[in-house]
GROMACS .gro file of C-alpha atoms in nm:
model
  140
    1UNK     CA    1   2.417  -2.342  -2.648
    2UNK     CA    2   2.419  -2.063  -2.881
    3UNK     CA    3   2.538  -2.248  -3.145
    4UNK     CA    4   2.280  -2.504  -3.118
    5UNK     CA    5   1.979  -2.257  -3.082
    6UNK     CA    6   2.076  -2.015  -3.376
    7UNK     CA    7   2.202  -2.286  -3.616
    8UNK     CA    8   2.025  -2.485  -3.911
    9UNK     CA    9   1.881  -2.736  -3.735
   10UNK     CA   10   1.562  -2.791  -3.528
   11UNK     CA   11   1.621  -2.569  -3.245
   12UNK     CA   12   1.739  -2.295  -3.516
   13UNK     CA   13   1.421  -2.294  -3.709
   14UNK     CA   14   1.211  -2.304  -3.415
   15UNK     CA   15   1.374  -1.985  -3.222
   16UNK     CA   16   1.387  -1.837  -3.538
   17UNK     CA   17   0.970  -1.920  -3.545
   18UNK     CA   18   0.944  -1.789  -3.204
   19UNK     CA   19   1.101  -1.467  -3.298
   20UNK     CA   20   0.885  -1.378  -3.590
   21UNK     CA   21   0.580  -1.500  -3.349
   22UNK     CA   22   0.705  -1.285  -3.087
   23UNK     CA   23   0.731  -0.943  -3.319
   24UNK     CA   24   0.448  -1.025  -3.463
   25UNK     CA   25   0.229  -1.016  -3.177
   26UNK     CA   26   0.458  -0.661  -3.058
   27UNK     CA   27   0.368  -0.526  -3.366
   28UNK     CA   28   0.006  -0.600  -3.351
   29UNK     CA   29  -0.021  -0.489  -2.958
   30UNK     CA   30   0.143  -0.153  -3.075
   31UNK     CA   31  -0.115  -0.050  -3.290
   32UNK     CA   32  -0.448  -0.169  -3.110
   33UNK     CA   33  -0.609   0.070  -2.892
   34UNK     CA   34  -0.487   0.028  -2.541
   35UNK     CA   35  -0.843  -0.207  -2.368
   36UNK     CA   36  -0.717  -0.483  -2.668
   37UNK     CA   37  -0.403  -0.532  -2.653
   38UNK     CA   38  -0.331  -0.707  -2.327
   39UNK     CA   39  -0.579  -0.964  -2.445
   40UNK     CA   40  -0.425  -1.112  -2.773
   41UNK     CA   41  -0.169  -1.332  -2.826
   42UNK     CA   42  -0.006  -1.485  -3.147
   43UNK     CA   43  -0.033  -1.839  -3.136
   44UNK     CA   44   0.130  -1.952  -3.421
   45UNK     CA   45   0.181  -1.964  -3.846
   46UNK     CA   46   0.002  -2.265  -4.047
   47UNK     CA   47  -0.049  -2.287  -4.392
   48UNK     CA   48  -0.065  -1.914  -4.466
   49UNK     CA   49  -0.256  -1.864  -4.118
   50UNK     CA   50  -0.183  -1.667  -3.831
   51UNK     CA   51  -0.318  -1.809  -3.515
   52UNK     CA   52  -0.453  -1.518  -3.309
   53UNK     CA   53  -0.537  -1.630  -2.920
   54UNK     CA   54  -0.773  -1.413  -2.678
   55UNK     CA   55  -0.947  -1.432  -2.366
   56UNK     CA   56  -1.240  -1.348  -2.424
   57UNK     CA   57  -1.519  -1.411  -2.648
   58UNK     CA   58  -1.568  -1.057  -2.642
   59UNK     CA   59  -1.223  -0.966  -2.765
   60UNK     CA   60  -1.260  -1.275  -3.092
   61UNK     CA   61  -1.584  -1.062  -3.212
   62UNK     CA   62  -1.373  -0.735  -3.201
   63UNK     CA   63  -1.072  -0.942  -3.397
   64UNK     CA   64  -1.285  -1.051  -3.662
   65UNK     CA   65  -1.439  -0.751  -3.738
   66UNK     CA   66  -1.078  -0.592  -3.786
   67UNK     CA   67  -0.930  -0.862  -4.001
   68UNK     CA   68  -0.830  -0.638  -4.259
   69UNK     CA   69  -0.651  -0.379  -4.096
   70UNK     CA   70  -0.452  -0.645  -3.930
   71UNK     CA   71  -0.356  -0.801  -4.197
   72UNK     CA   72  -0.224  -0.480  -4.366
   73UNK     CA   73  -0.080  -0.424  -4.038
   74UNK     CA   74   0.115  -0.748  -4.037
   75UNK     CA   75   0.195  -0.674  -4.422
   76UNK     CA   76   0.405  -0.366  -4.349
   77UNK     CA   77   0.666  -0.598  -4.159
   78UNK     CA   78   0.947  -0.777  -4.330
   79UNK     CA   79   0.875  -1.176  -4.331
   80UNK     CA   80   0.491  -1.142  -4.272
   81UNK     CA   81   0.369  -1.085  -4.695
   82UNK     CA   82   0.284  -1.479  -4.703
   83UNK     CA   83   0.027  -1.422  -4.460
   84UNK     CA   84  -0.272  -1.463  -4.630
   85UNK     CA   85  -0.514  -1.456  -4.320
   86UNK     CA   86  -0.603  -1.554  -3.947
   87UNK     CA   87  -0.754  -1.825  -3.728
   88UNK     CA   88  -0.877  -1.727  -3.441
   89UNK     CA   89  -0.903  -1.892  -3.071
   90UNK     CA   90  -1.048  -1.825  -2.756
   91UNK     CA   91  -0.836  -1.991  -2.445
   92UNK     CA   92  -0.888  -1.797  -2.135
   93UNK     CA   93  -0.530  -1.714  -2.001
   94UNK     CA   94  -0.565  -1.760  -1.573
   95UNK     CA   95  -0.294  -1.544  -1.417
   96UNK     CA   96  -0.055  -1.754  -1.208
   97UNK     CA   97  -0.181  -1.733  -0.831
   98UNK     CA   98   0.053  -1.730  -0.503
   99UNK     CA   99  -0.061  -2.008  -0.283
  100UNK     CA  100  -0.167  -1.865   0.072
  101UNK     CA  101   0.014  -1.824   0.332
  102UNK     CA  102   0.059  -2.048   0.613
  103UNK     CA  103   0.112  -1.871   0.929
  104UNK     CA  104   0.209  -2.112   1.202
  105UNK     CA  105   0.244  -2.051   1.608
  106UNK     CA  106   0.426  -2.194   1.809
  107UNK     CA  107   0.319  -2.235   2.169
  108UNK     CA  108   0.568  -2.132   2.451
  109UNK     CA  109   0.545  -2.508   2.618
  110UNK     CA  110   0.724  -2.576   2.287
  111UNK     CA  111   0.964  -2.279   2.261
  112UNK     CA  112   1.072  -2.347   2.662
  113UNK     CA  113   1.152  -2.730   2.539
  114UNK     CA  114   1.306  -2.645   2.207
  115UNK     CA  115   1.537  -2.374   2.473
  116UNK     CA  116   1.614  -2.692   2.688
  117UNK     CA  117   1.692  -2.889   2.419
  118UNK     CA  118   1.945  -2.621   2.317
  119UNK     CA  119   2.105  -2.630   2.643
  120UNK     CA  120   2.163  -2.988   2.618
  121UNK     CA  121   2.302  -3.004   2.286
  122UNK     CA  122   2.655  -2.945   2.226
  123UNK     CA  123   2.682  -2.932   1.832
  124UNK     CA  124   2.692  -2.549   1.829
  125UNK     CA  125   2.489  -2.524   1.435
  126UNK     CA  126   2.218  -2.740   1.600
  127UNK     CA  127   2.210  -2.507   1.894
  128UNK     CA  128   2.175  -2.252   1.694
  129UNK     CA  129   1.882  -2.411   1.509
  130UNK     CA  130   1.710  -2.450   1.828
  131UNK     CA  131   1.743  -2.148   1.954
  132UNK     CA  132   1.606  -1.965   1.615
  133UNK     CA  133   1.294  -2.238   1.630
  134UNK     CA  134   1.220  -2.142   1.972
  135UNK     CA  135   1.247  -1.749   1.901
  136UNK     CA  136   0.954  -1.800   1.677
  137UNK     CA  137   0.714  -1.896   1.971
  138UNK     CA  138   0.368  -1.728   2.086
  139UNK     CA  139   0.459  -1.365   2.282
  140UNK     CA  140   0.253  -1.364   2.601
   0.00000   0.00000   0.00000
């Protein structure tokens, strides 16, 4: 696997892409003041072009008004001299959301049947099962 990401061919060139992406958008968080930098993300290099992704509208006004500086900024690391300037993007990022939970009851009609069942059964792991499924049931 190692082989075939690090080598010459596709997957080579394109972790070797991702890496450069990745410390270039390190670089740039490091040195933004601390309200910025958990909004920008490097998208990508085209044509000379660093594609610079934030959330906000907000946050593309304050980008664009510091061109410069990041572009000296990205000039002081090895790899990033070719880049002659940025294009910038707004794509609000949603944070990934747990569903909610679903909290279910079980009456005791159904626990005392799921117990009977148990009793009947004679498969001691399905026994078992039963006996956990009924312990779940409504407490008086």
């Amino acid at each position: 696997m190692s082989r075939l990401l690090e080598g010459g061919g596709e997957f080579g060139s394109l972790m070797r892409t991702a890496r450069l992406i990745e410390r270039a958008q390190q670089h740039l968080r490091d040195h933004l003041p601390e309200e910025v930098r958990e909004h920008l993300y490097v998208g990508g290099y085209r044509e000379g072009h660093l594609t610079l992704i934030t959330d906000r509208a907000v946050w593309l006004t304050w980008l664009r008004y510091e061109q410069r500086r990041l572009l000296s900024l990205l000039h002081q690391l090895p790899g990033f001299e070719a880049v002659t300037g940025f294009q910038f993007k707004v794509r609000p990022v949603r944070p990934a959301s747990t569903p909610p939970r679903q909290v279910r009851q079980l009456p005791a009609r159904a626990a005392d049947e799921l117990s009977s069942c148990a009793a009947d059964v004679e498969d001691p792991r399905l026994r078992r099962a039963l006996e956990r499924l009924a312990s779940h049931a409504e407490k008086p």
